[in-house]
Coordinates of C-alpha atoms and ligand atoms in Angstrom, one line a residue:
Chain Z
M1 CA 13.5 9.4 51.2
S2 CA 10.8 7.7 53.3
A3 CA 8.5 5.0 52.3
L4 CA 5.1 6.0 51.2
V5 CA 3.7 2.5 50.3
E6 CA 4.9 -0.7 52.0
L7 CA 3.5 -3.9 50.7
D8 CA 4.2 -6.9 52.7
R9 CA 3.3 -10.4 51.0
L10 CA 0.0 -8.8 49.9
S11 CA -2.4 -11.2 48.1
K12 CA -5.9 -10.8 46.7
V13 CA -8.3 -13.8 46.0
Y14 CA -11.5 -13.0 44.3
S15 CA -14.2 -15.5 45.4
T16 CA -16.4 -15.9 42.2
R17 CA -19.4 -18.3 41.4
T18 CA -16.9 -20.4 39.5
G19 CA -14.3 -20.7 42.4
D20 CA -11.4 -18.6 43.7
V21 CA -9.3 -16.6 41.6
V22 CA -5.9 -15.8 42.8
A23 CA -5.2 -12.4 41.3
L24 CA -2.3 -11.5 43.5
Q25 CA 0.2 -13.5 45.5
G26 CA 3.1 -12.5 47.8
I27 CA 3.6 -8.8 46.6
T28 CA 6.2 -7.2 48.5
L29 CA 7.0 -3.7 47.4
T30 CA 8.2 -0.5 48.9
I31 CA 7.6 2.9 47.1
D32 CA 9.3 5.8 48.3
E33 CA 7.9 9.3 48.5
G34 CA 8.3 11.2 45.3
E35 CA 9.2 8.1 43.4
F36 CA 7.9 7.0 39.8
V37 CA 7.1 3.4 39.4
A38 CA 5.7 1.7 36.5
V39 CA 4.3 -1.9 36.5
V40 CA 4.3 -4.0 33.4
G41 CA 2.9 -7.5 33.1
P42 CA 0.8 -9.8 31.0
S43 CA -3.0 -9.0 30.6
G44 CA -5.0 -10.4 33.5
C45 CA -1.9 -10.6 35.8
G46 CA -3.6 -8.3 38.5
K47 CA -2.3 -4.8 37.6
T48 CA -5.6 -3.2 37.9
T49 CA -6.2 -5.2 41.2
L50 CA -2.9 -4.1 42.6
L51 CA -3.9 -0.3 41.8
K52 CA -7.6 -0.8 43.2
I53 CA -6.0 -2.1 46.5
L54 CA -3.9 1.0 46.7
A55 CA -6.9 3.2 45.9
N56 CA -9.0 1.3 48.6
L57 CA -11.6 0.3 45.9
E58 CA -10.6 -3.4 46.5
Q59 CA -9.6 -5.2 49.9
H60 CA -6.6 -7.4 49.8
T61 CA -7.2 -10.8 51.3
G62 CA -3.7 -11.7 52.7
G63 CA -0.7 -9.9 54.0
T64 CA -0.5 -6.2 54.9
G65 CA -0.2 -2.8 53.1
I66 CA 0.3 0.7 54.3
L67 CA -0.1 3.9 52.5
G68 CA 1.2 6.9 54.3
N69 CA 0.5 6.2 58.0
R70 CA -2.7 4.1 57.3
E71 CA -3.3 0.4 56.9
L72 CA -4.9 -0.4 53.6
G73 CA -8.2 -1.9 53.6
G74 CA -9.9 0.4 56.1
K75 CA -11.8 3.4 55.3
A76 CA -11.4 4.7 51.7
S77 CA -8.6 7.1 51.5
D78 CA -9.2 10.1 49.4
D79 CA -5.3 10.8 49.5
V80 CA -4.8 9.3 45.9
G81 CA -5.6 10.7 42.6
M82 CA -6.7 8.1 40.1
V83 CA -6.6 8.3 36.3
F84 CA -8.5 5.5 34.5
Q85 CA -8.1 4.2 31.0
K86 CA -11.0 6.2 29.7
A87 CA -11.1 9.9 30.8
T88 CA -14.4 9.0 32.6
L89 CA -15.3 12.9 32.8
L90 CA -18.9 13.5 33.6
P91 CA -20.6 14.8 30.4
W92 CA -23.1 17.3 32.2
L93 CA -20.4 19.2 33.8
D94 CA -17.8 21.6 32.1
I95 CA -14.1 20.8 32.1
L96 CA -13.3 23.0 35.2
A97 CA -16.2 21.5 37.1
N98 CA -14.9 18.0 36.2
V99 CA -11.5 18.9 37.3
L100 CA -12.9 20.3 40.8
L101 CA -14.9 17.2 41.3
P102 CA -12.6 15.7 44.0
V103 CA -12.9 19.0 45.7
T104 CA -16.7 19.6 45.5
L105 CA -17.4 16.1 46.7
K106 CA -16.0 17.5 50.1
R107 CA -16.8 21.1 50.3
R108 CA -17.7 24.2 48.1
A109 CA -14.9 25.0 46.0
S110 CA -13.1 28.2 47.1
A111 CA -11.5 30.6 44.7
A112 CA -8.2 29.2 45.7
D113 CA -9.4 25.8 44.6
R114 CA -10.7 27.2 41.2
E115 CA -7.3 29.0 40.9
A116 CA -5.3 25.7 41.4
A117 CA -7.7 23.9 38.9
M118 CA -7.1 26.6 36.3
D119 CA -3.3 26.4 37.0
L120 CA -3.2 22.7 36.3
L121 CA -5.4 23.1 33.1
R122 CA -2.9 25.9 32.1
M123 CA 0.0 23.5 32.7
V124 CA -1.6 21.0 30.2
G125 CA -2.7 23.7 27.9
L126 CA -6.3 23.5 28.4
E127 CA -7.1 26.8 30.1
E128 CA -9.4 27.9 27.1
F129 CA -11.4 24.9 27.3
A130 CA -12.3 25.2 30.9
H131 CA -15.8 26.1 30.1
K132 CA -16.4 23.6 27.3
R133 CA -18.3 20.3 27.8
P134 CA -16.1 17.0 27.6
D135 CA -17.5 16.1 24.4
E136 CA -16.1 19.4 22.8
L137 CA -12.6 18.0 23.6
S138 CA -10.5 15.3 21.8
G139 CA -9.6 11.8 23.3
G140 CA -6.2 13.2 24.3
M141 CA -7.5 16.6 25.7
Q142 CA -9.9 14.6 27.8
Q143 CA -7.3 12.4 29.2
R144 CA -5.2 15.7 30.2
A145 CA -8.3 17.1 31.9
A146 CA -8.6 13.7 33.6
I147 CA -4.9 14.0 35.0
C148 CA -5.6 17.5 36.3
R149 CA -8.7 16.1 38.1
A150 CA -6.6 13.4 39.8
L151 CA -4.1 16.2 41.0
V152 CA -6.5 18.9 42.1
H153 CA -6.8 18.0 45.7
H154 CA -3.2 17.5 46.1
P155 CA -3.1 13.7 46.9
S156 CA 0.1 12.1 48.0
L157 CA -0.2 9.4 45.5
L158 CA -1.0 9.6 41.6
L159 CA -2.3 6.2 40.3
M160 CA -2.7 5.8 36.6
D161 CA -4.1 2.5 34.7
E162 CA -3.0 2.4 31.4
P163 CA -4.1 6.2 30.9
F164 CA -2.9 6.5 27.3
G165 CA -3.8 3.1 26.1
A166 CA -6.7 4.4 23.8
L167 CA -4.7 7.1 22.2
D168 CA -2.7 7.4 19.1
A169 CA 1.2 7.0 19.3
M170 CA 1.9 10.7 18.7
T171 CA -0.6 12.1 21.2
R172 CA 0.8 9.4 23.7
D173 CA 4.4 10.5 23.3
A174 CA 3.3 14.2 23.8
L175 CA 1.2 13.1 27.1
N176 CA 4.2 11.2 28.5
V177 CA 6.5 14.1 28.3
E178 CA 3.7 16.2 29.9
V179 CA 3.3 13.6 32.8
N180 CA 7.2 13.6 33.1
R181 CA 7.0 17.4 33.5
I182 CA 3.9 17.2 36.0
W183 CA 5.6 14.7 38.1
R184 CA 8.9 17.0 38.1
E185 CA 6.9 20.1 39.2
T186 CA 4.5 18.5 41.6
H187 CA 6.8 16.1 43.3
K188 CA 4.2 13.4 43.4
T189 CA 4.6 9.7 44.1
A190 CA 3.3 7.9 41.1
V191 CA 2.4 4.5 39.9
L192 CA 1.9 3.9 36.4
I193 CA 0.2 0.7 34.9
T194 CA 1.0 0.2 31.1
H195 CA 1.2 -2.3 28.4
S196 CA 3.9 -0.4 26.7
I197 CA 7.5 -1.2 27.7
P198 CA 9.0 2.0 26.2
E199 CA 6.4 4.0 28.0
A200 CA 7.3 2.4 31.2
V201 CA 11.2 3.0 30.5
F202 CA 10.5 6.4 29.6
L203 CA 8.5 7.7 32.6
A204 CA 9.6 5.5 35.7
Q205 CA 12.6 5.4 37.8
R206 CA 11.9 1.8 38.5
V207 CA 9.9 -0.7 36.4
I208 CA 8.1 -3.7 38.1
V209 CA 7.6 -6.7 35.9
M210 CA 4.7 -8.9 37.0
S211 CA 4.1 -12.6 36.1
A212 CA 0.9 -14.0 34.4
R213 CA -1.7 -15.2 37.2
P214 CA -1.4 -15.7 39.8
G215 CA 0.5 -12.2 39.7
R216 CA 3.8 -12.0 41.3
I217 CA 6.6 -9.6 40.9
V218 CA 9.4 -11.3 38.9
E219 CA 11.6 -8.4 38.4
E220 CA 12.3 -4.9 39.3
I221 CA 14.6 -2.8 37.2
E222 CA 16.1 0.5 38.1
I223 CA 16.1 3.2 35.3
P224 CA 19.1 5.1 35.6
F225 CA 18.2 8.2 33.7
G226 CA 17.7 11.6 35.5
R227 CA 14.3 12.9 36.4
E228 CA 13.9 15.2 33.2
R229 CA 13.0 13.0 30.0
T230 CA 12.8 14.0 26.8
L231 CA 11.7 12.3 23.5
E232 CA 15.4 12.3 22.3
L233 CA 16.0 9.7 25.1
M234 CA 13.8 7.2 23.3
G235 CA 16.4 7.2 20.4
T236 CA 19.3 6.3 22.7
P237 CA 21.1 3.0 22.7
E238 CA 20.8 2.8 26.5
F239 CA 16.9 3.2 26.3
A240 CA 17.0 0.6 23.6
A241 CA 19.1 -1.9 25.9
L242 CA 16.8 -1.2 28.8
S243 CA 13.7 -1.8 26.8
A244 CA 15.1 -4.9 25.2
R245 CA 16.1 -6.4 28.6
I246 CA 12.6 -5.8 30.2
R247 CA 11.0 -7.3 27.0
R248 CA 13.3 -10.5 27.6
D249 CA 12.3 -10.6 31.3
F250 CA 8.7 -10.2 30.2
E251 CA 9.0 -13.2 28.0
V252 CA 11.3 -15.5 30.1
K253 CA 10.0 -14.8 33.5
A254 CA 6.6 -13.3 33.4
A255 CA 4.8 -15.8 30.9
Chain H
M1 CA 0.7 25.5 -14.5
T2 CA -1.9 22.7 -15.9
A3 CA -2.8 22.1 -12.3
I4 CA -3.8 25.7 -11.9
D5 CA -5.5 25.7 -15.0
A6 CA -7.6 22.5 -14.0
S7 CA -8.7 24.0 -10.7
N8 CA -9.8 27.2 -12.2
A9 CA -11.8 25.6 -14.9
S10 CA -13.6 23.5 -12.3
A11 CA -14.1 26.3 -10.1
P12 CA -17.4 27.8 -11.6
S13 CA -18.9 24.6 -11.9
D14 CA -18.2 23.7 -8.1
A15 CA -19.9 27.0 -7.2
A16 CA -22.8 26.2 -9.4
V17 CA -23.3 22.8 -7.6
L18 CA -23.1 24.7 -4.1
A19 CA -25.4 27.5 -5.4
R20 CA -28.1 25.4 -6.8
P21 CA -29.9 24.3 -3.4
A22 CA -29.8 27.8 -2.3
R23 CA -31.3 29.2 -5.5
T24 CA -34.2 27.1 -5.5
G25 CA -34.5 26.7 -1.8
W26 CA -34.9 22.9 -1.7
T27 CA -33.1 21.9 1.5
P28 CA -34.1 18.3 2.7
R29 CA -35.6 19.9 5.8
R30 CA -37.9 22.3 3.6
R31 CA -38.8 19.3 1.3
Q32 CA -39.9 17.2 4.2
L33 CA -42.0 20.3 5.5
V34 CA -43.7 20.8 2.2
G35 CA -44.1 17.2 1.8
S36 CA -45.9 16.6 5.3
T37 CA -48.0 19.6 4.9
S38 CA -49.2 18.5 1.4
V39 CA -50.1 15.1 2.9
L40 CA -52.2 16.9 5.6
A41 CA -53.8 19.1 3.1
V42 CA -54.9 16.1 0.8
L43 CA -56.3 14.3 3.9
L44 CA -58.3 17.2 5.2
L45 CA -59.7 17.7 1.6
A46 CA -60.4 13.9 1.2
W47 CA -62.0 14.1 4.5
Q48 CA -64.1 17.1 3.4
L49 CA -65.2 15.6 0.1
L50 CA -65.2 11.9 0.2
P51 CA -67.9 11.1 2.8
Q52 CA -70.3 13.1 0.6
A53 CA -69.3 11.6 -2.6
L54 CA -69.5 8.1 -1.2
G55 CA -73.1 8.9 0.4
T56 CA -71.8 8.1 3.8
P57 CA -74.1 9.4 6.5
S58 CA -73.0 12.0 9.0
Y59 CA -73.3 9.6 12.0
V60 CA -70.7 7.1 10.6
V61 CA -68.2 9.7 9.1
P62 CA -69.0 13.3 9.4
V63 CA -67.3 15.7 6.9
L64 CA -64.5 17.9 8.1
S65 CA -66.7 21.0 8.2
D66 CA -69.4 19.3 10.7
V67 CA -66.3 18.4 13.0
L68 CA -65.0 21.9 12.9
V69 CA -68.5 23.4 13.9
A70 CA -68.9 21.1 16.7
L71 CA -65.2 21.8 17.7
F72 CA -65.8 25.5 17.8
D73 CA -69.4 25.5 19.1
P74 CA -69.6 28.4 21.6
A75 CA -72.4 26.5 23.5
A76 CA -70.3 23.4 23.9
F77 CA -67.0 25.2 24.8
P78 CA -67.6 25.5 28.6
R79 CA -68.5 21.7 28.6
Y80 CA -65.2 20.9 26.6
L81 CA -63.0 23.4 29.0
E82 CA -64.5 21.7 32.1
A83 CA -63.8 18.2 30.8
A84 CA -60.6 18.8 29.5
G85 CA -59.7 20.2 33.0
A86 CA -60.9 17.2 34.8
T87 CA -59.2 14.8 32.4
M88 CA -55.8 16.7 32.6
T89 CA -56.1 16.8 36.5
E90 CA -56.3 13.2 36.5
V91 CA -53.3 12.9 34.0
G92 CA -51.4 15.5 35.9
L93 CA -51.8 13.9 39.2
G94 CA -51.4 10.4 38.2
L95 CA -48.3 11.4 36.3
A96 CA -46.7 13.2 39.2
I97 CA -47.3 10.3 41.6
G98 CA -46.6 7.6 39.1
V99 CA -43.3 9.0 38.1
G100 CA -42.3 9.9 41.5
L101 CA -43.0 6.3 42.7
G102 CA -41.2 4.9 39.6
L103 CA -38.0 7.0 40.2
A104 CA -37.8 6.3 43.9
L105 CA -38.3 2.4 43.4
A106 CA -35.8 2.5 40.7
I107 CA -33.2 4.2 42.7
T108 CA -34.0 1.9 45.5
L109 CA -33.7 -1.3 43.5
A110 CA -30.6 -0.1 41.6
Q111 CA -28.8 0.1 44.9
L112 CA -30.0 -3.1 46.4
P113 CA -29.1 -5.9 44.0
T114 CA -30.6 -8.7 46.3
L115 CA -34.1 -6.9 46.4
Y116 CA -33.7 -6.2 42.6
G117 CA -33.2 -9.9 41.9
I118 CA -36.5 -10.6 43.9
V119 CA -38.7 -8.0 42.7
F120 CA -37.6 -7.3 39.0
P121 CA -39.4 -10.6 37.8
Y122 CA -42.7 -9.5 39.2
V123 CA -42.0 -5.9 37.6
V124 CA -41.6 -7.5 34.2
A125 CA -44.6 -9.9 34.9
I126 CA -47.0 -7.1 35.9
E127 CA -45.6 -4.9 33.0
S128 CA -46.5 -7.5 30.4
I129 CA -50.5 -7.6 31.5
P130 CA -52.6 -4.9 30.0
K131 CA -53.1 -2.8 33.1
V132 CA -56.1 -0.9 31.8
A133 CA -58.2 -4.2 32.3
I134 CA -57.8 -3.6 36.0
A135 CA -59.7 -0.2 35.8
P136 CA -63.2 -1.7 36.4
L137 CA -61.7 -3.1 39.7
F138 CA -60.2 0.4 40.6
V139 CA -63.9 1.8 40.1
I140 CA -65.4 -0.7 42.6
W141 CA -62.4 0.1 45.2
F142 CA -62.2 3.8 44.7
G143 CA -65.5 5.0 43.3
F144 CA -66.7 7.0 40.4
G145 CA -64.7 10.2 41.5
L146 CA -61.2 11.5 40.6
S147 CA -59.2 8.8 43.0
S148 CA -60.0 5.8 40.7
K149 CA -58.6 7.6 37.6
V150 CA -55.6 9.0 39.2
V151 CA -55.0 5.3 40.4
V152 CA -55.2 3.8 36.9
V153 CA -53.0 6.7 35.6
V154 CA -50.5 6.0 38.3
L155 CA -50.3 2.4 37.5
L156 CA -49.8 3.1 33.7
A157 CA -47.2 6.0 34.3
F158 CA -45.2 4.1 37.0
F159 CA -43.9 1.2 34.9
P160 CA -42.2 2.9 31.9
V161 CA -40.4 5.4 34.4
L162 CA -39.3 2.6 36.5
V163 CA -38.1 0.3 33.8
N164 CA -36.4 2.8 31.9
T165 CA -35.0 4.5 35.0
I166 CA -33.6 1.0 36.2
H167 CA -32.0 0.3 33.1
G168 CA -30.3 4.1 33.0
L169 CA -29.1 3.5 36.7
R170 CA -27.6 0.0 36.0
S171 CA -25.7 0.8 32.8
V172 CA -23.7 3.7 34.5
D173 CA -20.0 3.3 33.9
R174 CA -18.1 1.2 36.7
D175 CA -15.3 3.6 36.3
Q176 CA -17.3 6.6 36.9
V177 CA -18.5 5.0 40.2
D178 CA -14.9 4.1 41.1
L179 CA -13.9 7.9 40.5
F180 CA -16.6 8.8 43.0
R181 CA -15.5 6.3 45.6
V182 CA -11.9 7.1 45.2
N183 CA -12.5 10.6 46.1
G184 CA -14.6 9.6 49.2
A185 CA -18.0 10.1 48.0
T186 CA -20.9 9.1 50.3
P187 CA -23.6 6.9 48.7
M188 CA -25.9 9.7 48.8
Q189 CA -23.4 12.0 46.6
V190 CA -23.2 8.8 44.3
R191 CA -26.7 8.7 44.0
L192 CA -27.6 12.4 43.5
R193 CA -24.3 13.5 41.5
L194 CA -23.7 10.5 39.6
L195 CA -26.4 8.0 39.1
V196 CA -29.4 10.4 38.5
P197 CA -27.8 12.7 36.1
A198 CA -26.1 10.0 34.2
S199 CA -29.6 8.3 33.9
L200 CA -31.5 11.3 32.8
P201 CA -31.8 10.6 29.0
Q202 CA -33.4 7.2 30.0
I203 CA -35.6 8.8 32.6
F204 CA -36.7 11.3 29.9
S205 CA -37.7 8.3 27.6
G206 CA -39.5 6.8 30.2
L207 CA -41.3 10.1 30.9
E208 CA -42.4 10.3 27.2
L209 CA -43.9 6.7 27.4
A210 CA -45.6 7.4 30.8
V211 CA -47.1 10.7 29.3
A212 CA -48.7 8.7 26.3
A213 CA -49.8 5.9 28.7
S214 CA -51.4 8.1 31.2
M215 CA -53.6 9.8 28.6
I216 CA -54.8 6.3 27.7
G217 CA -55.3 5.4 31.5
A218 CA -57.3 8.4 32.3
I219 CA -59.8 8.1 29.0
V220 CA -60.3 4.2 29.6
A221 CA -60.8 4.8 33.4
E222 CA -63.4 7.4 32.4
F223 CA -65.2 5.0 29.9
V224 CA -65.4 2.6 32.8
G225 CA -67.1 4.9 35.2
A226 CA -66.9 8.5 35.7
Q227 CA -68.8 11.9 36.1
K228 CA -66.5 14.2 34.5
G229 CA -63.9 14.3 31.7
L230 CA -63.4 14.0 28.1
G231 CA -64.0 10.3 28.2
V232 CA -67.5 10.9 29.7
L233 CA -68.3 13.6 26.9
I234 CA -67.2 11.0 24.1
L235 CA -69.6 8.3 25.7
Q236 CA -72.4 10.9 25.8
A237 CA -71.8 12.0 22.2
Q238 CA -71.8 8.7 21.3
G239 CA -75.0 7.8 23.0
R240 CA -76.9 10.5 21.1
M241 CA -75.2 9.4 17.9
E242 CA -73.4 12.9 17.5
T243 CA -70.4 11.6 15.7
P244 CA -69.2 15.1 14.7
A245 CA -69.0 15.8 18.5
V246 CA -66.9 12.6 19.0
F247 CA -64.5 13.6 16.4
A248 CA -64.2 17.0 17.9
L249 CA -63.5 15.6 21.2
L250 CA -60.9 13.1 19.8
I251 CA -59.2 16.3 18.2
I252 CA -59.0 18.0 21.6
L253 CA -57.6 14.8 23.2
S254 CA -54.9 14.7 20.4
A255 CA -54.0 18.2 20.8
L256 CA -53.7 17.8 24.6
G257 CA -51.5 14.4 24.0
I258 CA -49.2 16.2 21.6
G259 CA -48.9 19.4 23.7
L260 CA -47.8 17.2 26.9
N261 CA -45.5 15.2 24.6
V262 CA -43.8 18.6 23.1
L263 CA -43.6 19.9 26.7
V264 CA -41.7 16.8 28.0
R265 CA -39.4 16.9 25.0
L266 CA -38.8 20.6 25.6
L267 CA -38.1 19.9 29.1
R268 CA -35.6 17.0 28.1
R269 CA -33.5 19.5 25.8
L270 CA -33.5 22.0 28.6
V271 CA -32.3 19.6 31.2
V272 CA -30.4 17.1 29.3
T273 CA -28.1 19.8 27.6
W274 CA -25.3 17.4 27.0
E275 CA -27.2 15.2 24.7
R276 CA -26.4 15.1 21.0
H277 CA -29.3 15.4 18.7
Ligands
LIG301 N1 -14.1 -8.2 40.6 C1 -13.6 -9.3 40.1 N2 -14.1 -10.3 40.5 C2 -13.6 -11.6 40.1 N3 -12.4 -11.8 39.3 C3 -11.7 -10.6 39.0 C4 -12.4 -9.3 39.3 N4 -11.6 -8.2 39.0 C5 -10.4 -9.0 38.4 N5 -10.6 -10.3 38.4 C6 -9.8 -11.3 38.0 O1 -8.5 -11.1 38.6 C7 -7.5 -11.3 37.5 C8 -6.5 -9.9 37.6 O2 -7.4 -8.9 37.0 P1 -6.9 -7.4 36.7 O3 -8.1 -6.7 36.2 O4 -6.2 -7.0 37.8 O5 -5.6 -7.9 35.5 P2 -4.9 -6.7 34.8 O6 -3.8 -7.0 34.8 O7 -5.3 -5.5 35.0 O8 -5.4 -7.0 33.3 P3 -5.3 -6.2 31.8 O9 -3.8 -5.8 31.6 O10 -6.1 -6.9 31.0 O11 -6.0 -5.0 32.3 C9 -8.0 -11.5 36.3 O12 -8.0 -13.0 36.2 C10 -9.5 -11.2 36.6 O13 -10.4 -12.1 35.8
LIG302 MG1 -6.1 -3.9 34.0

């Protein structure tokens, strides 16, 4: 496995009117191609900031970062797909056009692009909704469409910032199973930010625990389960033990 | 068993409850329509009967029939038509220019926070002065012809569009902007494919206000000094104490104003199809 993301003592200071805010400090992290990494940490510890730096939406202020074969902080890379906490679909486009947005911002969508988008929608069970407007879909369905949109241009890195935080527990479980399947089928490298420790353990191969501000990495836990995860896994003692351990790290080291 | 009996027993009464509005046809919508039509009928009747009953002279408040005679006077029709054409030309030109300028400046200001900070206090200040008061000045500067009226209309149409559009552009969701940036959108793409469509509801609200304001602007500008237009005819009729003609002209003006407003709202429905009503 070769590394897709390499962060070396990366830091981020926001300059604000009321003074400097150190959001991230000394983040050293390597993510292999095809790996699924989850990041947990207290609110305000810099998780979103980390994701935005990976997406080139924010510039880091110290250290170095490499994504693929490019330095972070240069020209905005379009080699990432991003899923936000809200679905952020454009209400004036139908679902298919929303999913195709990353393509149509660069060129006219070809028949092959449309086919790829329909394949993704089929994979999440939304093919019948391709020509509906977003407000005709439930919150969970909208978030599924947003995941399709993040994948349609075949990015090498999938970034998700608390994608299911606004959904109910049942929908969330169902979407977690789906994300696991998508990850297995597309072989994407994925970074998931979540407030839910079970969600992190369920989806990730490695869980990163961050400390309260200034955000540092205080623990990395390998999750020894196979690539395929099913909901039954959540009921196993191993799963409970890992979740409990991360919760303890969270309370002792991250606070 | 008892549960089934109970539901059977209640079934006819449920059906009766559901059937009642259908039988009499008194849906809330229908009620409103009948209500507002009756109000109109009563008002028109009062207009016809009250001035006579109170002995009010026709040059003060003419009865409805006199106004209708003036309105449908075949001899006056060509004059009405020409004047309406002149006024609507002022309104149309002024609206087009004012809305265009308002949109352009709004898009510029929304993208340049520093300039916005410098300029916006002045926009607010100018917005709060009664701009029609400047109309006499514009007649001095631009003469009695079309241009002075158009300038007044531009000024009145410009601000509601500017203010509403800026508000719309600035309240666009940050995540949507990030979504575009993450996908390598150019600033022009962000503008045309995100900011403008996302602000269309507010732009149309501004447009509705601009339409109402531009009718006011055109008429006031014509009062101040003009050779043609409905405002000119109103002043002439007033000078001859032909009050029925004044009322007839007011009806024409109202019809044009309402028509323009309906047009904008129709356009809004056609364009902003994702808006819930
Ligand atoms: N644009 C900004 N300007 C100034 N400070 C910022 C900015 N964005 C974030 N911060 C600050 O940086 C810190 C980290 O913010 P960030 O949003 O990355 O946290 P987070 O871990 O995602 O929190 P949450 O779990 O609540 O989403 C916070 O203290 C925040 O106030
Ligand atoms: Mg966050």
